[in-house]
Coordinates of C-alpha atoms in Angstrom, one line a residue:
Chain A
M859 CA 21.2 38.2 27.6
A860 CA 20.2 40.3 24.6
G861 CA 20.6 36.7 22.6
A862 CA 18.2 35.2 24.2
A863 CA 15.4 37.6 24.4
P864 CA 14.5 37.3 20.4
L865 CA 14.1 33.6 21.6
V866 CA 11.9 34.0 24.6
A867 CA 9.7 36.3 22.5
L868 CA 9.3 33.7 19.6
A869 CA 8.6 30.8 22.2
R870 CA 5.5 33.2 23.6
R871 CA 4.3 34.0 20.0
A872 CA 4.4 30.0 19.3
A873 CA 2.6 29.5 22.8
D874 CA 0.0 31.9 22.2
S875 CA -0.6 30.5 18.3
D876 CA -3.8 28.5 17.2
I877 CA -1.7 25.8 16.4
F878 CA -0.5 25.5 19.8
Y879 CA -3.5 25.8 21.4
S880 CA -5.5 23.0 19.3
F881 CA -2.3 20.9 20.1
R882 CA -2.6 21.6 23.9
R883 CA -6.5 21.0 23.5
S884 CA -5.9 17.1 22.2
P885 CA -4.5 14.9 24.6
M886 CA -4.6 12.2 21.9
T887 CA -2.2 14.2 20.2
V888 CA -0.1 15.3 22.8
A889 CA 0.2 11.6 23.4
A890 CA 1.2 10.9 20.0
A891 CA 3.9 13.8 19.8
A892 CA 5.5 12.3 23.0
M893 CA 5.3 8.9 21.3
T894 CA 6.8 10.0 18.5
L895 CA 9.3 12.0 20.0
V896 CA 10.3 8.8 22.2
F897 CA 10.9 6.8 18.9
I898 CA 12.9 9.7 17.0
V899 CA 15.4 10.1 20.1
G900 CA 15.7 6.5 20.9
A901 CA 16.6 5.8 16.9
V902 CA 18.7 8.9 16.7
F903 CA 20.8 8.4 20.1
A904 CA 20.6 3.9 19.9
P905 CA 24.2 3.8 19.9
W906 CA 24.2 5.7 23.5
L907 CA 20.9 4.7 24.9
A908 CA 20.7 1.2 24.0
P909 CA 21.4 -1.0 26.6
H910 CA 23.7 -3.5 24.5
D911 CA 25.4 -3.2 21.1
P912 CA 23.1 -5.9 19.0
F913 CA 25.8 -5.8 16.4
E914 CA 29.3 -6.2 18.1
S915 CA 29.9 -9.7 18.1
V916 CA 32.7 -9.3 21.4
T917 CA 29.3 -8.6 24.0
V918 CA 26.7 -10.8 22.0
E919 CA 26.5 -14.4 23.7
L920 CA 25.1 -16.9 21.7
L921 CA 24.5 -18.5 25.2
D922 CA 21.8 -16.0 26.2
A923 CA 19.9 -16.6 22.9
F924 CA 15.8 -16.9 23.3
T925 CA 15.8 -15.4 26.9
P926 CA 12.3 -14.6 27.4
P927 CA 11.4 -10.9 28.9
V928 CA 12.0 -10.2 32.6
W929 CA 8.4 -11.0 33.7
D930 CA 9.3 -14.7 32.8
A931 CA 10.7 -16.9 35.1
R932 CA 13.2 -17.7 32.7
G933 CA 14.0 -14.0 32.1
D934 CA 17.2 -12.4 32.6
P935 CA 17.3 -9.0 34.1
R936 CA 20.0 -7.7 31.7
F937 CA 17.3 -8.0 28.8
L938 CA 14.4 -6.4 29.7
I939 CA 12.0 -7.6 27.1
G940 CA 14.0 -10.6 26.0
T941 CA 16.6 -11.8 23.3
D942 CA 16.5 -13.1 19.9
D943 CA 18.0 -16.2 18.2
Q944 CA 21.1 -14.9 18.3
G945 CA 21.0 -13.8 21.8
R946 CA 20.8 -10.0 20.6
D947 CA 18.7 -7.9 23.1
V948 CA 15.5 -7.3 21.7
L949 CA 15.2 -3.8 22.9
S950 CA 18.3 -2.8 21.6
V951 CA 17.4 -4.2 17.8
I952 CA 14.5 -2.3 18.0
M953 CA 16.2 0.9 18.3
Y954 CA 18.9 0.1 16.1
G955 CA 16.0 -1.0 13.6
S956 CA 13.7 2.3 14.4
R957 CA 17.1 4.0 13.2
I958 CA 16.4 2.3 9.6
S959 CA 13.0 2.4 9.6
L960 CA 12.6 6.2 10.1
M961 CA 15.7 7.0 8.3
V962 CA 14.2 5.1 5.1
G963 CA 10.4 6.4 6.0
F964 CA 12.2 10.3 5.9
A965 CA 14.1 9.7 2.9
A966 CA 11.2 8.4 0.9
V967 CA 8.8 10.8 1.6
I968 CA 11.4 13.7 0.9
F969 CA 12.0 12.3 -2.1
S970 CA 8.1 11.7 -3.6
M971 CA 7.6 15.3 -2.0
V972 CA 10.2 16.9 -3.7
L973 CA 9.5 15.0 -7.1
G974 CA 6.0 15.8 -6.6
V975 CA 6.2 19.0 -5.6
S976 CA 8.1 19.9 -8.5
L977 CA 6.2 18.4 -10.9
G978 CA 2.8 19.9 -9.2
V979 CA 4.2 23.7 -9.6
V980 CA 5.6 23.2 -13.0
S981 CA 2.5 21.1 -14.1
G982 CA 0.1 24.1 -12.6
Y983 CA 1.9 27.2 -13.4
A984 CA 2.9 26.2 -17.0
G985 CA -0.8 24.4 -17.8
G986 CA -1.5 23.1 -21.3
F987 CA 0.4 20.5 -22.9
T988 CA 3.1 20.3 -20.1
D989 CA 0.0 20.1 -17.1
A990 CA -1.8 17.2 -19.3
V991 CA 1.5 15.1 -19.5
I992 CA 2.0 15.2 -16.0
M993 CA -1.5 14.7 -14.7
R994 CA -1.7 11.6 -16.9
L995 CA 1.3 10.3 -15.3
A996 CA 0.0 10.7 -12.0
D997 CA -3.5 9.1 -12.9
V998 CA -1.8 5.9 -14.4
K999 CA 0.3 5.9 -11.1
L1000 CA -2.8 6.2 -8.9
T1001 CA -4.5 3.4 -10.2
L1002 CA -1.8 1.0 -9.4
P1003 CA -1.2 0.0 -5.5
G1004 CA 1.9 1.6 -4.5
I1005 CA 3.3 -1.6 -2.8
L1006 CA 2.7 -3.6 -6.2
V1007 CA 4.9 -0.5 -7.9
A1008 CA 7.4 -0.8 -5.1
L1009 CA 7.9 -4.4 -5.6
M1010 CA 8.1 -4.1 -9.2
V1011 CA 10.9 -1.3 -9.0
D1012 CA 12.6 -3.6 -6.4
G1013 CA 12.4 -6.6 -8.8
I1014 CA 13.5 -4.8 -11.7
A1015 CA 16.3 -3.6 -9.6
R1016 CA 17.5 -6.8 -8.9
A1017 CA 17.4 -8.5 -12.2
A1018 CA 19.3 -5.2 -13.7
M1019 CA 21.9 -5.6 -11.2
P1020 CA 24.6 -7.8 -10.4
R1021 CA 23.6 -9.6 -6.7
E1022 CA 26.5 -7.6 -4.8
L1023 CA 25.7 -4.5 -6.2
H1024 CA 22.2 -4.8 -5.5
D1025 CA 23.0 -5.7 -1.8
A1026 CA 24.9 -2.8 -1.5
L1027 CA 22.3 -0.3 -2.9
A1028 CA 19.5 -2.3 -1.2
I1029 CA 18.4 0.6 0.9
Y1030 CA 18.5 3.4 -1.9
V1031 CA 16.6 1.2 -3.8
V1032 CA 14.0 0.7 -1.3
I1033 CA 14.2 4.6 -0.9
F1034 CA 13.4 4.9 -4.4
A1035 CA 10.7 2.0 -4.5
I1036 CA 8.5 3.4 -2.1
G1037 CA 9.3 7.3 -3.1
I1038 CA 8.4 6.9 -6.8
S1039 CA 4.6 5.3 -6.0
G1040 CA 3.9 8.3 -3.5
W1041 CA 4.4 11.6 -5.5
P1042 CA 1.0 11.8 -7.9
Q1043 CA -0.7 13.2 -4.1
Y1044 CA 2.0 15.7 -3.7
A1045 CA 1.8 17.0 -7.3
R1046 CA -2.1 17.0 -7.3
V1047 CA -1.9 19.1 -4.1
T1048 CA 0.6 21.3 -5.5
R1049 CA -0.9 21.9 -8.6
G1050 CA -4.4 23.0 -7.7
A1051 CA -2.8 25.4 -4.7
T1052 CA -0.6 26.9 -7.7
M1053 CA -3.5 27.2 -10.0
V1054 CA -5.0 29.3 -7.4
E1055 CA -1.6 31.1 -6.3
K1056 CA -0.7 32.1 -10.0
N1057 CA -3.7 34.2 -10.7
K1058 CA -2.7 36.5 -7.6
E1059 CA -1.2 40.3 -7.9
Y1060 CA 2.4 39.3 -6.0
V1061 CA 2.8 36.6 -8.8
A1062 CA 1.7 39.4 -11.5
A1063 CA 3.7 42.1 -9.8
A1064 CA 7.1 39.4 -10.0
R1065 CA 6.4 38.7 -13.4
V1066 CA 6.5 42.4 -14.1
I1067 CA 9.4 43.2 -12.7
G1068 CA 10.9 40.3 -15.1
L1069 CA 11.8 37.9 -12.7
H1070 CA 12.3 34.4 -14.7
P1071 CA 9.5 31.5 -13.9
V1072 CA 11.6 29.3 -12.1
T1073 CA 12.0 31.7 -10.0
I1074 CA 8.6 33.0 -9.4
M1075 CA 7.8 29.2 -9.2
F1076 CA 10.0 28.2 -6.6
R1077 CA 10.8 31.4 -4.6
H1078 CA 7.1 32.6 -4.9
V1079 CA 4.8 30.6 -5.3
L1080 CA 6.2 27.8 -3.7
P1081 CA 6.3 28.8 0.4
N1082 CA 2.5 29.8 0.1
V1083 CA 1.3 26.0 -1.1
M1084 CA 3.3 24.2 1.3
G1085 CA 0.7 24.0 4.2
P1086 CA -1.2 21.2 2.5
V1087 CA 1.9 19.5 1.6
L1088 CA 3.6 19.4 5.2
V1089 CA 0.2 17.6 5.9
L1090 CA 0.5 14.9 3.2
A1091 CA 4.4 14.5 4.0
T1092 CA 3.2 13.8 7.6
L1093 CA 0.8 11.4 6.7
G1094 CA 3.0 10.0 4.2
L1095 CA 6.1 9.1 6.8
A1096 CA 3.6 6.7 8.7
L1097 CA 2.5 5.0 4.7
A1098 CA 6.3 5.0 4.1
I1099 CA 7.2 3.6 7.3
I1100 CA 4.7 1.0 6.9
A1101 CA 5.8 0.1 3.3
E1102 CA 9.4 -0.3 3.9
A1103 CA 8.2 -2.9 6.5
T1104 CA 5.9 -4.7 4.3
L1105 CA 9.0 -4.9 1.9
S1106 CA 11.3 -6.2 4.5
F1107 CA 9.0 -8.3 5.8
L1108 CA 8.4 -10.0 2.1
G1109 CA 12.1 -10.0 2.1
V1110 CA 12.7 -7.6 -0.5
G1111 CA 13.5 -4.5 1.5
V1112 CA 16.8 -3.8 3.6
P1113 CA 19.3 -6.3 4.1
A1114 CA 19.1 -8.8 6.9
T1115 CA 22.8 -7.2 8.2
T1116 CA 21.1 -3.7 8.7
P1117 CA 17.5 -4.8 10.1
S1118 CA 15.0 -2.6 10.2
L1119 CA 11.5 -3.3 12.1
G1120 CA 10.0 -5.2 9.3
T1121 CA 13.1 -7.5 8.7
L1122 CA 13.3 -8.2 12.5
I1123 CA 9.6 -9.3 12.3
R1124 CA 10.3 -11.5 9.6
I1125 CA 13.0 -13.2 11.4
G1126 CA 10.7 -13.6 14.7
N1127 CA 7.9 -15.0 12.8
S1128 CA 9.6 -18.1 12.3
F1129 CA 10.2 -18.7 16.0
L1130 CA 6.1 -18.0 16.9
F1131 CA 5.6 -21.7 16.9
S1132 CA 8.4 -22.5 19.3
G1133 CA 6.4 -20.2 21.9
E1134 CA 9.3 -17.3 21.5
W1135 CA 6.8 -14.5 21.1
W1136 CA 8.6 -11.9 21.7
I1137 CA 11.1 -11.9 19.4
T1138 CA 8.6 -10.8 16.5
L1139 CA 5.4 -9.4 18.9
F1140 CA 7.6 -6.5 20.2
P1141 CA 9.1 -5.5 17.1
S1142 CA 5.6 -5.5 15.8
L1143 CA 4.2 -3.7 18.6
A1144 CA 6.9 -0.9 18.0
L1145 CA 5.8 -0.6 14.4
V1146 CA 2.0 0.1 15.3
L1147 CA 3.0 2.3 17.9
L1148 CA 5.1 4.3 15.3
A1149 CA 2.9 4.4 12.4
L1150 CA -0.3 4.8 14.7
S1151 CA 1.5 8.1 16.8
V1152 CA 2.2 9.7 13.3
N1153 CA -1.1 9.0 11.7
L1154 CA -2.4 10.9 14.4
L1155 CA -0.3 14.0 14.4
G1156 CA -1.0 14.1 10.6
D1157 CA -4.8 14.1 11.3
W1158 CA -4.4 16.6 13.7
L1159 CA -2.4 19.0 11.5
R1160 CA -5.0 18.4 8.8
D1161 CA -7.6 19.7 11.1
A1162 CA -5.3 22.5 12.6
L1163 CA -4.1 23.6 9.4
N1164 CA -7.8 23.6 7.9
P1165 CA -9.2 27.2 8.7
K1166 CA -12.3 25.7 7.6
L1167 CA -12.5 23.0 10.7
R1168 CA -11.5 25.2 13.3
Chain B
M326 CA -24.7 2.4 -25.2
L327 CA -23.0 0.7 -27.7
A328 CA -20.9 3.4 -28.7
Y329 CA -20.0 4.0 -25.2
V330 CA -19.2 0.2 -24.5
I331 CA -17.0 0.3 -27.6
Q332 CA -15.1 3.3 -26.4
R333 CA -14.4 1.8 -23.3
L334 CA -13.2 -1.3 -25.0
L335 CA -10.8 0.7 -26.9
Q336 CA -9.5 2.2 -24.0
A337 CA -9.0 -1.2 -22.2
V338 CA -7.2 -2.5 -24.8
G339 CA -5.1 0.5 -25.2
V340 CA -3.9 0.4 -21.6
M341 CA -3.0 -3.2 -22.1
L342 CA -0.9 -2.7 -25.1
A343 CA 1.0 -0.2 -22.9
V344 CA 1.3 -2.5 -20.3
G345 CA 2.3 -5.1 -23.0
L346 CA 5.0 -2.9 -24.1
I347 CA 6.7 -2.6 -20.0
A348 CA 6.4 -6.0 -19.7
F349 CA 7.9 -7.0 -23.0
A350 CA 10.7 -4.2 -22.6
M351 CA 11.5 -6.1 -19.0
F352 CA 11.3 -9.4 -20.5
N353 CA 13.8 -8.3 -23.5
Y354 CA 16.3 -5.7 -22.4
I355 CA 17.1 -6.9 -18.5
G356 CA 19.4 -9.3 -18.5
D357 CA 20.0 -11.2 -21.9
P358 CA 17.3 -13.7 -22.5
V359 CA 19.8 -15.9 -24.4
N360 CA 22.3 -16.0 -21.5
N361 CA 19.4 -17.0 -19.3
M362 CA 18.3 -19.9 -21.7
V363 CA 21.7 -21.6 -22.2
G364 CA 24.2 -22.8 -20.0
Q365 CA 28.0 -21.5 -19.6
E366 CA 29.5 -24.0 -22.2
A367 CA 27.5 -22.7 -25.0
S368 CA 30.0 -21.5 -27.8
Q369 CA 29.3 -18.0 -29.4
A370 CA 28.2 -19.9 -32.6
D371 CA 25.3 -21.8 -30.6
R372 CA 23.9 -18.5 -29.1
A373 CA 23.9 -16.5 -32.4
E374 CA 21.9 -19.5 -33.9
L375 CA 19.2 -19.4 -30.9
R376 CA 18.9 -15.5 -31.2
Q377 CA 18.0 -16.2 -34.9
Q378 CA 15.8 -19.1 -34.1
L379 CA 14.1 -16.8 -31.4
G380 CA 13.3 -14.2 -33.8
L381 CA 15.8 -11.5 -31.3
N382 CA 17.2 -10.2 -34.4
A383 CA 13.8 -9.1 -35.8
P384 CA 13.0 -5.6 -35.7
F385 CA 11.4 -4.1 -32.5
P386 CA 7.9 -4.0 -33.8
M387 CA 8.0 -7.2 -35.1
Q388 CA 9.5 -8.8 -32.0
F389 CA 6.5 -6.6 -29.7
A390 CA 3.7 -8.0 -32.2
R391 CA 4.9 -11.5 -31.8
F392 CA 4.8 -11.1 -27.8
V393 CA 1.4 -9.9 -28.2
A394 CA 0.2 -13.0 -30.2
N395 CA 2.2 -15.0 -27.7
A396 CA 0.6 -13.9 -24.7
L397 CA -2.6 -13.6 -26.4
S398 CA -2.5 -17.8 -26.9
G399 CA -1.2 -17.7 -23.0
D400 CA 2.5 -18.2 -23.9
F401 CA 4.8 -16.1 -21.9
G402 CA 8.0 -18.3 -22.0
M403 CA 9.9 -20.2 -19.6
S404 CA 10.3 -19.4 -15.8
L405 CA 14.1 -18.9 -15.2
R406 CA 14.3 -20.3 -12.0
M407 CA 11.5 -23.4 -12.0
Q408 CA 12.6 -24.5 -15.8
R409 CA 8.4 -24.7 -16.3
P410 CA 6.6 -22.6 -18.6
V411 CA 4.8 -19.3 -16.9
A412 CA 1.7 -20.4 -18.1
H413 CA 1.3 -23.5 -16.3
L414 CA 2.8 -21.9 -13.1
I415 CA 0.3 -19.4 -13.1
A416 CA -2.8 -21.5 -14.1
E417 CA -1.6 -23.8 -11.2
R418 CA -1.9 -21.0 -8.7
L419 CA -4.7 -18.9 -10.1
P420 CA -7.5 -20.6 -8.3
A421 CA -5.7 -19.8 -5.0
T422 CA -5.3 -16.5 -5.2
L423 CA -9.0 -16.0 -6.8
E424 CA -10.6 -18.0 -4.3
L425 CA -9.1 -15.8 -1.5
V426 CA -9.8 -12.4 -2.8
F427 CA -13.7 -13.3 -3.6
A428 CA -13.7 -14.7 0.1
S429 CA -12.4 -11.3 1.5
A430 CA -14.3 -9.4 -1.1
I431 CA -17.5 -11.2 0.2
L432 CA -16.2 -10.6 3.7
A433 CA -15.8 -6.9 3.5
L434 CA -19.1 -6.1 1.7
A435 CA -20.8 -8.5 4.4
F436 CA -19.5 -6.2 7.0
G437 CA -18.7 -3.0 5.6
V438 CA -22.0 -2.3 4.2
P439 CA -24.2 -3.4 7.3
L440 CA -21.9 -1.7 9.8
G441 CA -21.7 1.2 7.6
V442 CA -25.5 1.8 7.6
F443 CA -25.9 1.3 11.0
T444 CA -23.1 3.6 12.0
G445 CA -24.9 6.1 9.5
I446 CA -28.1 5.8 11.0
K447 CA -27.4 5.5 14.7
R448 CA -24.4 8.1 14.6
H449 CA -24.4 9.0 18.2
S450 CA -25.0 5.8 19.6
W451 CA -22.0 4.6 21.9
V452 CA -21.9 1.4 19.6
S453 CA -21.4 3.1 16.4
R454 CA -18.4 5.2 18.1
V455 CA -16.9 1.6 19.5
I456 CA -17.2 0.6 15.8
L457 CA -15.6 3.5 14.1
T458 CA -12.5 3.7 17.1
V459 CA -11.8 -0.2 16.3
S460 CA -12.0 0.4 12.6
L461 CA -9.7 3.2 12.8
V462 CA -6.8 1.2 14.5
G463 CA -7.5 -1.5 12.1
V464 CA -6.4 0.9 9.5
S465 CA -3.1 1.5 11.0
L466 CA -2.4 -1.9 11.6
P467 CA -0.1 -3.0 8.7
T468 CA -1.7 -6.2 7.1
F469 CA 1.4 -8.4 7.7
V470 CA 0.8 -7.6 11.5
I471 CA -2.8 -8.3 11.5
G472 CA -1.7 -11.7 10.0
I473 CA 1.0 -12.2 12.4
L474 CA -1.2 -11.2 15.6
L475 CA -4.2 -13.9 14.2
I476 CA -2.1 -16.8 13.7
Y477 CA -0.6 -16.3 17.2
V478 CA -4.0 -16.0 18.9
F479 CA -6.0 -18.5 16.8
A480 CA -3.2 -21.1 15.7
V481 CA -0.6 -21.0 18.4
L482 CA -2.2 -20.4 21.5
L483 CA -5.7 -21.6 20.7
G484 CA -5.1 -24.3 18.3
M485 CA -8.1 -23.8 16.4
L486 CA -7.2 -22.7 13.0
P487 CA -4.1 -24.2 10.4
S488 CA -1.8 -21.2 10.3
F489 CA -0.5 -22.2 7.0
G490 CA -1.4 -23.3 3.1
R491 CA -4.9 -24.5 2.1
G492 CA -6.0 -27.7 3.8
E493 CA -7.4 -30.2 1.7
V494 CA -8.0 -29.1 -2.1
V495 CA -10.5 -31.1 -4.5
K496 CA -9.7 -31.0 -8.3
L497 CA -12.5 -29.8 -10.7
G498 CA -10.7 -30.4 -14.2
W499 CA -7.8 -27.4 -13.8
W500 CA -9.4 -25.7 -11.3
S501 CA -8.2 -26.9 -7.8
T502 CA -10.7 -25.4 -4.7
G503 CA -10.2 -25.7 -1.2
L504 CA -14.2 -25.0 -0.9
L505 CA -15.6 -28.5 -1.1
T506 CA -13.4 -29.5 2.3
K507 CA -13.5 -28.6 6.1
A508 CA -10.1 -28.4 6.1
G509 CA -10.0 -26.1 3.1
W510 CA -13.0 -23.6 4.8
L511 CA -10.8 -23.9 8.3
A512 CA -7.6 -22.7 6.0
I513 CA -9.1 -20.0 4.4
V514 CA -10.9 -18.3 7.4
M515 CA -7.6 -16.4 8.9
P516 CA -6.3 -15.1 5.3
A517 CA -9.7 -13.5 4.1
I518 CA -10.2 -12.1 7.4
T519 CA -6.8 -10.8 6.9
L520 CA -6.7 -9.1 3.4
S521 CA -10.6 -8.1 3.8
L522 CA -9.9 -5.7 7.2
F523 CA -8.8 -2.9 5.6
Q524 CA -11.2 -3.1 2.7
T525 CA -14.2 -3.6 5.5
T526 CA -13.4 -0.4 7.4
L527 CA -12.9 1.6 3.8
I528 CA -16.5 0.3 2.8
L529 CA -17.4 0.9 6.0
R530 CA -16.1 4.6 6.2
L531 CA -17.7 5.2 2.9
V532 CA -21.1 3.7 3.2
R533 CA -21.4 6.0 6.4
A534 CA -20.4 9.2 5.0
E535 CA -22.9 8.6 2.2
M536 CA -25.4 7.5 4.1
L537 CA -25.2 10.9 6.3
E538 CA -25.1 12.6 3.0
V539 CA -28.4 11.2 1.5
M540 CA -30.4 11.0 4.8
R541 CA -30.5 15.1 4.8
T542 CA -31.9 15.0 1.2
D543 CA -35.4 16.3 0.6
F544 CA -37.0 12.6 -0.8
I545 CA -35.7 10.9 2.5
K546 CA -37.9 13.6 4.6
F547 CA -40.4 13.0 2.1
A548 CA -41.0 9.0 2.6
R549 CA -41.0 9.6 6.3
A550 CA -43.7 12.3 5.7
R551 CA -45.7 9.7 3.7
G552 CA -45.2 7.5 6.7
L553 CA -43.0 4.6 5.1
P554 CA -41.3 2.2 7.7
E555 CA -37.9 2.8 8.8
R556 CA -36.6 -0.3 7.0
A557 CA -38.0 0.8 3.6
I558 CA -36.5 4.3 4.3
N559 CA -33.1 3.1 5.4
F560 CA -32.6 0.2 2.7
G561 CA -35.0 0.9 -0.1
H562 CA -34.2 4.6 -0.5
A563 CA -31.4 5.5 1.2
L564 CA -29.0 2.5 1.1
K565 CA -30.1 2.4 -2.9
N566 CA -28.4 5.9 -3.7
T567 CA -25.4 5.3 -2.0
L568 CA -24.4 2.3 -4.3
V569 CA -22.5 4.6 -7.2
P570 CA -19.8 5.7 -5.4
V571 CA -19.8 2.3 -3.3
I572 CA -19.4 0.5 -6.6
T573 CA -16.6 2.7 -7.7
I574 CA -14.5 2.5 -4.5
V575 CA -15.0 -1.8 -4.1
G576 CA -14.5 -2.1 -7.9
L577 CA -10.9 -0.2 -7.6
N578 CA -9.9 -1.7 -4.6
I579 CA -10.1 -5.2 -6.0
G580 CA -6.5 -4.2 -7.4
G581 CA -5.9 -3.4 -3.7
L582 CA -6.9 -6.8 -2.6
I583 CA -4.9 -8.6 -5.1
A584 CA -1.7 -6.4 -4.3
F585 CA -2.3 -6.6 -0.8
S586 CA -3.1 -10.5 -1.4
I587 CA 0.7 -10.6 -2.2
I588 CA 1.0 -9.7 1.6
T589 CA -1.2 -12.1 3.0
E590 CA -0.4 -15.1 1.0
T591 CA 3.3 -14.6 2.2
V592 CA 2.3 -14.6 6.2
F593 CA -0.1 -17.8 5.3
Q594 CA 2.1 -19.4 3.3
W595 CA -0.8 -19.5 0.9
P596 CA -0.1 -21.2 -2.3
G597 CA -1.1 -18.5 -5.0
L598 CA 0.1 -15.9 -7.4
G599 CA 1.1 -13.6 -4.8
A600 CA 3.4 -15.8 -3.2
L601 CA 4.8 -17.2 -6.9
F602 CA 5.3 -13.1 -7.5
I603 CA 7.5 -12.8 -4.2
Q604 CA 9.5 -15.5 -5.5
A605 CA 10.3 -14.4 -8.7
V606 CA 11.1 -10.6 -7.4
Q607 CA 13.8 -12.5 -4.5
F608 CA 14.9 -14.4 -7.6
A609 CA 14.7 -12.0 -10.4
D610 CA 12.6 -14.4 -12.5
V611 CA 12.0 -11.9 -15.2
P612 CA 9.6 -13.7 -17.2
V613 CA 7.2 -14.5 -14.1
M614 CA 7.2 -10.8 -13.0
A615 CA 6.3 -9.6 -16.3
A616 CA 3.7 -12.2 -16.8
Y617 CA 2.1 -11.2 -13.5
L618 CA 2.4 -7.5 -14.4
V619 CA 0.2 -8.5 -17.6
L620 CA -2.5 -10.5 -15.5
V621 CA -2.6 -8.1 -12.9
A622 CA -3.2 -4.9 -15.6
A623 CA -5.8 -7.2 -17.2
M624 CA -7.8 -7.8 -14.1
F625 CA -7.5 -4.1 -13.0
V626 CA -8.6 -3.0 -16.8
L627 CA -11.3 -6.1 -16.7
V628 CA -12.7 -4.2 -13.2
N629 CA -12.7 -1.2 -14.1
L630 CA -15.0 -1.9 -17.1
A631 CA -17.2 -4.0 -15.5
V632 CA -17.5 -0.9 -13.0
D633 CA -18.5 1.5 -15.9
L634 CA -20.9 -0.8 -17.2
L635 CA -22.8 -1.3 -13.8
Y636 CA -23.1 2.6 -13.2
Y637 CA -25.9 2.1 -16.1
L638 CA -27.7 -0.5 -14.3
V639 CA -27.6 1.2 -11.2
D640 CA -28.3 4.5 -12.1
P641 CA -30.9 5.6 -14.6
R642 CA -29.9 9.1 -14.4
L643 CA -26.8 8.3 -16.6
R644 CA -28.9 6.6 -19.4
G645 CA -31.0 9.8 -19.7
E646 CA -28.3 12.4 -19.6
R647 CA -26.6 10.2 -22.6
A648 CA -29.9 9.9 -24.2
V649 CA -30.2 13.6 -24.0
A650 CA -26.7 14.9 -24.6
G651 CA -26.4 12.6 -28.1
G652 CA -29.7 13.6 -29.1
G653 CA -29.8 17.1 -28.1
H654 CA -26.7 18.0 -30.1

């Protein structure tokens, strides 16, 4: 059992930490974390956990289309919250849809984080002209609403690429479009923190022993400015998930063959008037719960990592 | 003051030229404009002639200068999808969007400012807590989900309000308005609420934070000591001093309103600019996209300019500082 001992010690240390204490003390945060976990597990393990495979044409019956949820008299116990216009189980498509939504969300956040943090560290460390150029770019970007930039990028990609190529790359275009509009926040925060850090002794020491500026920036300064970046990334994840859903709802996001939550809401929206409310309202509920939970987690993280608010 | 105005105007022109350059680059280099205009059967010679006629062989600065001149006279070329001048399409759709954006801005101010003042003054009352919690939920709801929920409740379940379009419109010259008919008023209710909700919460939180800040200052304590009535203190003294940041945020958020009107217009099938733009994106209709970009940038720049000039009217300290700085050195 020698291997387990450090793990136990680590777990005990984590359980004793301030952050975990503030986590336990806030029931809202615990609930939000649990909900986020449910979504992530449900999305990642959708092929094993989902009651049906909505994309397997053998098991999907058109006869089952428009089955209401089970509590309705016309419901079917096989489909807990009903089926859509093609007879697919709504719960299953939501699980598969969250997969796309979360994937695009995470990828977009990582993209804008890597871009923003790199530019921010360089900007803060180099100063002068480089700094001025990068920050002007960030200002210009910040005055334009993100969703507008994402739409423009998507439109340009559509105009510049042949249709088949665009359809094949649609998901990457969406990731790029959302990611590119998020970087200035990361750049600003990292720049500010870097400017504080670079005057400290350990940076001077690293410079004295002759390390390359790039090594100093990314191996020495960067780890010390990651706290606020982590908060931004969590809040950014909720924004990115909503942005993806919005683009897909507007019909310019991921293609209908790999529906995300936004695509599901868009498809279901046309059945709202004929009374099939569950096709659109359950994916909407899932989206709102997901965004709200991630937002609450981000809020908590911001307060927990900010020593002034303790 | 005059020097400041001129400086700001020059900046605005600079920004518009930069945006124009982007729009021009989109217009000219994404896809071949000649290909977009002629049919499949056009010969090489025809294409070359059209190319010459359109001036596509001229040097880049010349072409850009012509693009700017055309744009200034309202000529943005032809829509690839609808084969009509882009300027006509925009003129048709502009009134719908402007009416929607104005209605939402007024709603946002009419609810956001009083609620912000209330939650700022009565900080510990349970009503304030309810208002703040509700506003937090409002921020987490995506715009289009709010729209769908409103449609479901008020159009599908209750059948009280129409779920799409502008209702009846009346033509006033080239401007078509929905605000002169009952159907038009009913039609604008849900889109305007949907669009204003996020802005309302934003203004509410901002006014509340500023009020809390101002209420702690000495001149408010002094006003209390003088025995002025609460109403005069809250609105005459405190609220007045929160106006500068509020105007800034509201001004900057007109851009947000225009961007989010794209979503609202799609949900409610509102025949405005946003719906036109979404169609342009879906069908890669570059001239419409370029024109929309220029138009939105122009609105941004104008609003920002107006905000900067409003500061002077609202905050006399700014005038003083400038004068001192200018005269002292």
